[in-house]
CSV table of N, CA and C in Angstrom, one decimal:
chain,number,residue,atom,x,y,z
A,1,MET,N,0.9,-1.2,0.0
A,1,MET,CA,0.0,0.0,0.0
A,1,MET,C,0.9,1.2,0.0
A,2,SER,N,0.7,2.2,-0.9
A,2,SER,CA,1.4,3.4,-1.0
A,2,SER,C,1.0,4.4,0.1
A,3,ALA,N,1.8,5.4,0.2
A,3,ALA,CA,1.4,6.4,1.2
A,3,ALA,C,0.1,7.1,0.8
A,4,CYS,N,-0.2,7.2,-0.4
A,4,CYS,CA,-1.5,7.8,-0.9
A,4,CYS,C,-2.7,6.9,-0.6
A,5,GLU,N,-2.5,5.6,-0.4
A,5,GLU,CA,-3.6,4.6,-0.1
A,5,GLU,C,-3.8,4.4,1.4
A,6,VAL,N,-2.9,4.9,2.2
A,6,VAL,CA,-3.0,4.7,3.6
A,6,VAL,C,-4.3,5.4,4.2
A,7,VAL,N,-5.1,4.6,4.8
A,7,VAL,CA,-6.4,5.1,5.3
A,7,VAL,C,-6.4,5.5,6.8
A,8,SER,N,-6.8,6.7,7.1
A,8,SER,CA,-6.7,7.1,8.5
A,8,SER,C,-7.7,6.2,9.3
A,9,PRO,N,-7.4,5.8,10.5
A,9,PRO,CA,-8.4,5.1,11.3
A,9,PRO,C,-9.7,5.9,11.5
A,10,LEU,N,-9.6,7.2,11.4
A,10,LEU,CA,-10.8,7.9,11.5
A,10,LEU,C,-11.8,7.6,10.4
A,11,ALA,N,-11.3,7.3,9.2
A,11,ALA,CA,-12.2,7.0,8.1
A,11,ALA,C,-12.9,5.7,8.3
A,12,GLN,N,-12.4,4.9,9.3
A,12,GLN,CA,-13.1,3.6,9.6
A,12,GLN,C,-14.0,3.7,10.7
A,13,SER,N,-14.4,4.9,11.1
A,13,SER,CA,-15.3,5.1,12.3
A,13,SER,C,-16.6,4.3,12.1
A,14,PRO,N,-17.0,3.6,13.1
A,14,PRO,CA,-18.2,2.8,13.1
A,14,PRO,C,-19.4,3.8,13.0
A,15,GLY,N,-20.3,3.5,12.2
A,15,GLY,CA,-21.5,4.4,12.0
A,15,GLY,C,-21.3,5.5,10.9
A,16,LEU,N,-20.1,5.7,10.5
A,16,LEU,CA,-19.9,6.8,9.5
A,16,LEU,C,-20.7,6.5,8.2
A,17,PRO,N,-21.5,7.4,7.8
A,17,PRO,CA,-22.4,7.1,6.6
A,17,PRO,C,-21.5,6.9,5.4
A,18,ARG,N,-21.8,5.9,4.6
A,18,ARG,CA,-21.0,5.5,3.4
A,18,ARG,C,-21.8,5.3,2.2
A,19,SER,N,-21.3,5.5,1.1
A,19,SER,CA,-21.9,5.3,-0.2
A,19,SER,C,-21.9,3.8,-0.5
A,20,ALA,N,-22.5,3.4,-1.6
A,20,ALA,CA,-22.5,1.9,-2.0
A,20,ALA,C,-21.0,1.5,-2.2
A,21,ASP,N,-20.1,2.4,-2.6
A,21,ASP,CA,-18.7,2.1,-2.8
A,21,ASP,C,-17.9,2.0,-1.5
A,22,GLY,N,-18.5,2.4,-0.4
A,22,GLY,CA,-17.8,2.4,0.8
A,22,GLY,C,-17.1,3.7,1.2
A,23,GLU,N,-17.3,4.7,0.4
A,23,GLU,CA,-16.7,6.0,0.7
A,23,GLU,C,-17.6,6.8,1.7
A,24,PRO,N,-17.0,7.6,2.6
A,24,PRO,CA,-17.8,8.5,3.4
A,24,PRO,C,-18.7,9.3,2.6
A,25,VAL,N,-19.9,9.5,3.2
A,25,VAL,CA,-20.9,10.3,2.6
A,25,VAL,C,-21.2,11.5,3.6
A,26,PHE,N,-21.3,12.7,3.1
A,26,PHE,CA,-21.5,13.9,4.0
A,26,PHE,C,-22.8,14.5,3.5
A,27,PRO,N,-23.7,14.8,4.5
A,27,PRO,CA,-25.0,15.4,4.1
A,27,PRO,C,-24.9,16.8,3.8
A,28,GLU,N,-23.8,17.5,4.2
A,28,GLU,CA,-23.6,18.9,4.0
A,28,GLU,C,-22.1,19.2,3.9
A,29,PRO,N,-21.7,20.3,3.2
A,29,PRO,CA,-20.2,20.5,3.2
A,29,PRO,C,-19.6,20.7,4.6
A,30,TRP,N,-20.4,21.3,5.6
A,30,TRP,CA,-19.7,21.4,6.9
A,30,TRP,C,-19.4,20.1,7.5
A,31,ALA,N,-20.1,19.1,7.2
A,31,ALA,CA,-19.8,17.7,7.8
A,31,ALA,C,-18.5,17.2,7.2
A,32,ALA,N,-18.2,17.5,5.9
A,32,ALA,CA,-17.0,17.0,5.3
A,32,ALA,C,-15.9,17.9,6.0
A,33,ASP,N,-16.1,19.1,6.2
A,33,ASP,CA,-15.1,19.9,6.8
A,33,ASP,C,-14.7,19.5,8.2
A,34,ALA,N,-15.8,19.1,9.0
A,34,ALA,CA,-15.6,18.6,10.4
A,34,ALA,C,-14.8,17.3,10.3
A,35,PHE,N,-15.1,16.5,9.4
A,35,PHE,CA,-14.4,15.2,9.2
A,35,PHE,C,-12.9,15.5,8.8
A,36,ALA,N,-12.6,16.3,7.9
A,36,ALA,CA,-11.3,16.6,7.5
A,36,ALA,C,-10.5,17.3,8.6
A,37,MET,N,-11.1,18.2,9.4
A,37,MET,CA,-10.5,18.8,10.5
A,37,MET,C,-10.0,17.8,11.5
A,38,THR,N,-11.0,16.8,11.8
A,38,THR,CA,-10.7,15.8,12.8
A,38,THR,C,-9.6,14.9,12.4
A,39,VAL,N,-9.6,14.5,11.1
A,39,VAL,CA,-8.4,13.7,10.6
A,39,VAL,C,-7.1,14.5,10.7
A,40,HIS,N,-7.1,15.7,10.2
A,40,HIS,CA,-5.9,16.6,10.3
A,40,HIS,C,-5.4,16.6,11.7
A,41,LEU,N,-6.3,16.9,12.7
A,41,LEU,CA,-5.8,17.2,14.1
A,41,LEU,C,-5.3,15.8,14.6
A,42,HIS,N,-5.9,14.7,14.3
A,42,HIS,CA,-5.4,13.3,14.7
A,42,HIS,C,-4.0,13.1,14.1
A,43,GLU,N,-3.9,13.3,12.8
A,43,GLU,CA,-2.6,13.1,12.1
A,43,GLU,C,-1.5,14.0,12.6
A,44,ARG,N,-1.9,15.1,13.1
A,44,ARG,CA,-0.8,16.0,13.7
A,44,ARG,C,-0.5,15.6,15.1
A,45,GLY,N,-1.1,14.6,15.7
A,45,GLY,CA,-0.8,14.0,16.9
A,45,GLY,C,-1.5,14.7,18.2
A,46,LEU,N,-2.5,15.5,17.9
A,46,LEU,CA,-3.2,16.2,19.0
A,46,LEU,C,-4.1,15.3,19.8
A,47,PHE,N,-4.4,14.2,19.3
A,47,PHE,CA,-5.1,13.2,20.1
A,47,PHE,C,-5.0,11.9,19.4
A,48,ALA,N,-5.1,10.8,20.2
A,48,ALA,CA,-4.9,9.4,19.7
A,48,ALA,C,-6.3,8.9,19.2
A,49,TRP,N,-6.2,8.0,18.3
A,49,TRP,CA,-7.4,7.4,17.8
A,49,TRP,C,-8.3,6.8,18.9
A,50,GLY,N,-7.8,6.2,19.9
A,50,GLY,CA,-8.6,5.6,21.0
A,50,GLY,C,-9.3,6.7,21.7
A,51,GLU,N,-8.7,7.9,21.9
A,51,GLU,CA,-9.4,9.0,22.6
A,51,GLU,C,-10.6,9.5,21.7
A,52,TRP,N,-10.3,9.6,20.4
A,52,TRP,CA,-11.4,10.1,19.6
A,52,TRP,C,-12.6,9.1,19.5
A,53,ALA,N,-12.2,7.8,19.4
A,53,ALA,CA,-13.3,6.8,19.3
A,53,ALA,C,-14.1,6.8,20.6
A,54,GLU,N,-13.5,7.0,21.7
A,54,GLU,CA,-14.2,7.0,23.0
A,54,GLU,C,-15.1,8.2,23.1
A,55,ARG,N,-14.7,9.4,22.7
A,55,ARG,CA,-15.4,10.6,22.7
A,55,ARG,C,-16.7,10.5,21.8
A,56,LEU,N,-16.4,10.0,20.5
A,56,LEU,CA,-17.5,9.9,19.6
A,56,LEU,C,-18.5,8.9,20.0
A,57,SER,N,-18.1,7.8,20.5
A,57,SER,CA,-19.0,6.7,21.0
A,57,SER,C,-19.8,7.2,22.1
A,58,ALA,N,-19.3,7.9,23.0
A,58,ALA,CA,-20.0,8.4,24.2
A,58,ALA,C,-21.1,9.5,23.7
A,59,GLU,N,-20.7,10.3,22.7
A,59,GLU,CA,-21.6,11.3,22.2
A,59,GLU,C,-22.8,10.6,21.4
A,60,LEU,N,-22.5,9.6,20.6
A,60,LEU,CA,-23.5,8.9,19.9
A,60,LEU,C,-24.5,8.1,20.7
A,61,HIS,N,-24.0,7.8,21.9
A,61,HIS,CA,-24.9,7.0,22.7
A,61,HIS,C,-25.6,7.8,23.8
A,62,LYS,N,-25.5,9.1,23.8
A,62,LYS,CA,-26.2,9.9,24.7
A,62,LYS,C,-27.7,9.8,24.5
A,63,PRO,N,-28.5,9.9,25.6
A,63,PRO,CA,-30.0,9.9,25.4
A,63,PRO,C,-30.5,11.0,24.5
A,64,GLY,N,-31.5,10.7,23.8
A,64,GLY,CA,-32.0,11.7,22.9
A,64,GLY,C,-31.5,11.8,21.5
A,65,ARG,N,-30.4,11.0,21.2
A,65,ARG,CA,-29.9,11.1,19.9
A,65,ARG,C,-30.8,10.3,18.9
A,66,ALA,N,-30.7,10.8,17.7
A,66,ALA,CA,-31.6,10.2,16.6
A,66,ALA,C,-31.3,8.8,16.4
A,67,MET,N,-32.3,8.0,16.4
A,67,MET,CA,-32.2,6.5,16.2
A,67,MET,C,-31.7,6.2,14.8
A,68,ASP,N,-32.1,7.1,13.9
A,68,ASP,CA,-31.8,6.8,12.5
A,68,ASP,C,-30.4,7.3,12.1
A,69,GLY,N,-29.6,7.9,13.0
A,69,GLY,CA,-28.3,8.4,12.7
A,69,GLY,C,-28.2,9.7,12.0
A,70,SER,N,-29.4,10.4,11.9
A,70,SER,CA,-29.4,11.6,11.1
A,70,SER,C,-28.6,12.8,11.8
A,71,ASP,N,-28.3,12.5,13.1
A,71,ASP,CA,-27.5,13.6,13.8
A,71,ASP,C,-26.1,13.1,14.0
A,72,TYR,N,-25.6,12.2,13.2
A,72,TYR,CA,-24.3,11.6,13.3
A,72,TYR,C,-23.2,12.7,13.3
A,73,PHE,N,-23.3,13.6,12.3
A,73,PHE,CA,-22.3,14.7,12.3
A,73,PHE,C,-22.4,15.8,13.3
A,74,ASP,N,-23.6,16.0,13.8
A,74,ASP,CA,-23.8,16.8,15.0
A,74,ASP,C,-23.1,16.2,16.2
A,75,CYS,N,-23.2,14.9,16.3
A,75,CYS,CA,-22.5,14.2,17.4
A,75,CYS,C,-20.9,14.3,17.2
A,76,TRP,N,-20.5,14.2,15.9
A,76,TRP,CA,-19.1,14.3,15.5
A,76,TRP,C,-18.5,15.7,16.0
A,77,VAL,N,-19.3,16.7,15.7
A,77,VAL,CA,-18.8,18.1,16.0
A,77,VAL,C,-18.8,18.2,17.5
A,78,ALA,N,-19.8,17.8,18.2
A,78,ALA,CA,-19.8,17.9,19.6
A,78,ALA,C,-18.7,17.1,20.4
A,79,ALA,N,-18.4,15.9,19.8
A,79,ALA,CA,-17.3,15.1,20.3
A,79,ALA,C,-15.9,15.7,20.1
A,80,LEU,N,-15.8,16.4,18.9
A,80,LEU,CA,-14.5,17.0,18.6
A,80,LEU,C,-14.4,18.2,19.5
A,81,SER,N,-15.4,19.0,19.7
A,81,SER,CA,-15.3,20.2,20.5
A,81,SER,C,-15.0,19.8,22.0
A,82,GLU,N,-15.6,18.8,22.5
A,82,GLU,CA,-15.4,18.3,23.9
A,82,GLU,C,-13.9,17.8,24.0
A,83,LEU,N,-13.4,17.1,23.0
A,83,LEU,CA,-12.1,16.6,23.1
A,83,LEU,C,-11.1,17.8,23.0
A,84,LEU,N,-11.3,18.7,22.2
A,84,LEU,CA,-10.4,19.9,22.1
A,84,LEU,C,-10.4,20.7,23.4
A,85,VAL,N,-11.6,20.9,24.0
A,85,VAL,CA,-11.6,21.6,25.4
A,85,VAL,C,-10.9,20.8,26.5
A,86,ALA,N,-11.2,19.5,26.5
A,86,ALA,CA,-10.6,18.6,27.4
A,86,ALA,C,-9.1,18.6,27.4
A,87,LYS,N,-8.5,18.7,26.2
A,87,LYS,CA,-7.1,18.7,26.0
A,87,LYS,C,-6.5,20.1,26.1
A,88,GLY,N,-7.3,21.1,26.3
A,88,GLY,CA,-6.8,22.4,26.4
A,88,GLY,C,-6.4,23.0,25.1
A,89,ILE,N,-6.9,22.5,24.0
A,89,ILE,CA,-6.6,23.0,22.7
A,89,ILE,C,-7.6,24.1,22.3
A,90,GLY,N,-8.7,24.0,22.8
A,90,GLY,CA,-9.8,25.0,22.5
A,90,GLY,C,-10.5,25.4,23.7
A,91,ASP,N,-11.2,26.6,23.6
A,91,ASP,CA,-11.9,27.1,24.8
A,91,ASP,C,-13.5,27.0,24.5
A,92,ALA,N,-14.1,26.4,25.5
A,92,ALA,CA,-15.6,26.1,25.3
A,92,ALA,C,-16.4,27.3,25.0
A,93,ASP,N,-16.1,28.5,25.6
A,93,ASP,CA,-16.9,29.7,25.4
A,93,ASP,C,-16.6,30.2,23.9
A,94,ALA,N,-15.3,30.1,23.5
A,94,ALA,CA,-15.0,30.5,22.1
A,94,ALA,C,-15.6,29.6,21.1
A,95,ILE,N,-15.7,28.3,21.4
A,95,ILE,CA,-16.3,27.4,20.4
A,95,ILE,C,-17.8,27.7,20.3
A,96,LEU,N,-18.4,27.9,21.5
A,96,LEU,CA,-19.8,28.2,21.6
A,96,LEU,C,-20.1,29.5,20.8
A,97,ALA,N,-19.4,30.5,21.0
A,97,ALA,CA,-19.6,31.8,20.4
A,97,ALA,C,-19.4,31.7,18.8
A,98,LEU,N,-18.5,30.9,18.4
A,98,LEU,CA,-18.3,30.7,17.0
A,98,LEU,C,-19.5,29.9,16.4
A,99,GLN,N,-19.9,28.9,17.1
A,99,GLN,CA,-21.1,28.1,16.7
A,99,GLN,C,-22.3,29.0,16.5
A,100,GLN,N,-22.5,29.9,17.5
A,100,GLN,CA,-23.7,30.8,17.4
A,100,GLN,C,-23.6,31.7,16.3
A,101,SER,N,-22.3,32.2,16.1
A,101,SER,CA,-22.1,33.1,15.0
A,101,SER,C,-22.4,32.5,13.6
A,102,TRP,N,-22.0,31.3,13.5
A,102,TRP,CA,-22.3,30.5,12.2
A,102,TRP,C,-23.8,30.3,12.1
A,103,GLN,N,-24.5,30.0,13.2
A,103,GLN,CA,-25.9,29.9,13.1
A,103,GLN,C,-26.6,31.1,12.6
A,104,ARG,N,-26.2,32.2,13.2
A,104,ARG,CA,-26.8,33.5,12.8
A,104,ARG,C,-26.5,33.8,11.3
A,105,ALA,N,-25.3,33.5,10.9
A,105,ALA,CA,-24.9,33.7,9.5
A,105,ALA,C,-25.7,32.8,8.6
A,106,ALA,N,-26.0,31.6,9.0
A,106,ALA,CA,-26.8,30.7,8.1
A,106,ALA,C,-28.2,31.2,8.0
A,107,GLU,N,-28.8,31.7,9.2
A,107,GLU,CA,-30.1,32.3,9.1
A,107,GLU,C,-30.2,33.5,8.4
A,108,ALA,N,-29.2,34.3,8.3
A,108,ALA,CA,-29.2,35.6,7.6
A,108,ALA,C,-28.8,35.5,6.1
A,109,THR,N,-28.4,34.3,5.7
A,109,THR,CA,-27.9,34.1,4.3
A,109,THR,C,-29.1,33.7,3.4
A,110,PRO,N,-29.3,34.4,2.3
A,110,PRO,CA,-30.3,34.1,1.3
A,110,PRO,C,-30.1,32.7,0.8
A,111,HIS,N,-31.2,32.0,0.6
A,111,HIS,CA,-31.2,30.6,0.0
A,111,HIS,C,-30.4,30.6,-1.2
A,112,GLY,N,-29.6,29.6,-1.3
A,112,GLY,CA,-28.7,29.3,-2.5
A,112,GLY,C,-27.4,30.0,-2.5
A,113,LYS,N,-27.2,30.9,-1.5
A,113,LYS,CA,-25.9,31.7,-1.4
A,113,LYS,C,-25.0,30.9,-0.4
A,114,PRO,N,-23.7,31.1,-0.5
A,114,PRO,CA,-22.8,30.5,0.5
A,114,PRO,C,-22.9,31.1,1.8
A,115,ILE,N,-22.8,30.3,2.8
A,115,ILE,CA,-22.9,30.8,4.2
A,115,ILE,C,-21.4,31.2,4.6
A,116,VAL,N,-21.3,32.5,5.0
A,116,VAL,CA,-20.0,33.0,5.4
A,116,VAL,C,-20.2,33.7,6.7
A,117,LEU,N,-19.2,33.8,7.6
A,117,LEU,CA,-19.4,34.4,8.9
A,117,LEU,C,-19.7,35.9,8.7
A,118,GLU,N,-19.3,36.5,7.6
A,118,GLU,CA,-19.6,37.9,7.5
A,118,GLU,C,-21.1,38.2,7.4
A,119,ASN,N,-21.9,37.1,7.1
A,119,ASN,CA,-23.3,37.3,7.1
A,119,ASN,C,-24.0,37.4,8.5
A,120,ASP,N,-23.2,37.1,9.5
A,120,ASP,CA,-23.7,37.2,10.9
A,120,ASP,C,-24.0,38.6,11.2
A,121,PRO,N,-25.2,39.0,11.4
A,121,PRO,CA,-25.5,40.4,11.7
A,121,PRO,C,-24.9,41.0,13.0
A,122,GLN,N,-24.4,40.1,13.8
A,122,GLN,CA,-23.8,40.6,15.1
A,122,GLN,C,-22.2,40.7,14.9
A,123,ARG,N,-21.7,40.5,13.8
A,123,ARG,CA,-20.3,40.5,13.6
A,123,ARG,C,-19.9,41.9,13.2
């Protein structure tokens, strides 16, 4: 297997939505971004595969999660945020403020246009 064919253990996450060909499927561009960010941070050594798997599994099994897996990437982002805060890499308040800013930007963006933070009316 060449270096280009090496698959990150993150790509083998249980429950990761996949196409008929076995490739990850992302419901929205932000989900692909979250996946790529997680892979990148793992490959840079900021957390071990086991740490990630444990966090994601805990998030996926919290009460109230969608039985059909439709909130899989919401769980993914929550698990990544929690892991970054626990390791002192991120700040919970800063992550929440950014999440809220993206939400306001999404709500203020006309249908069909790209969502950018500059669309947040409070920025």
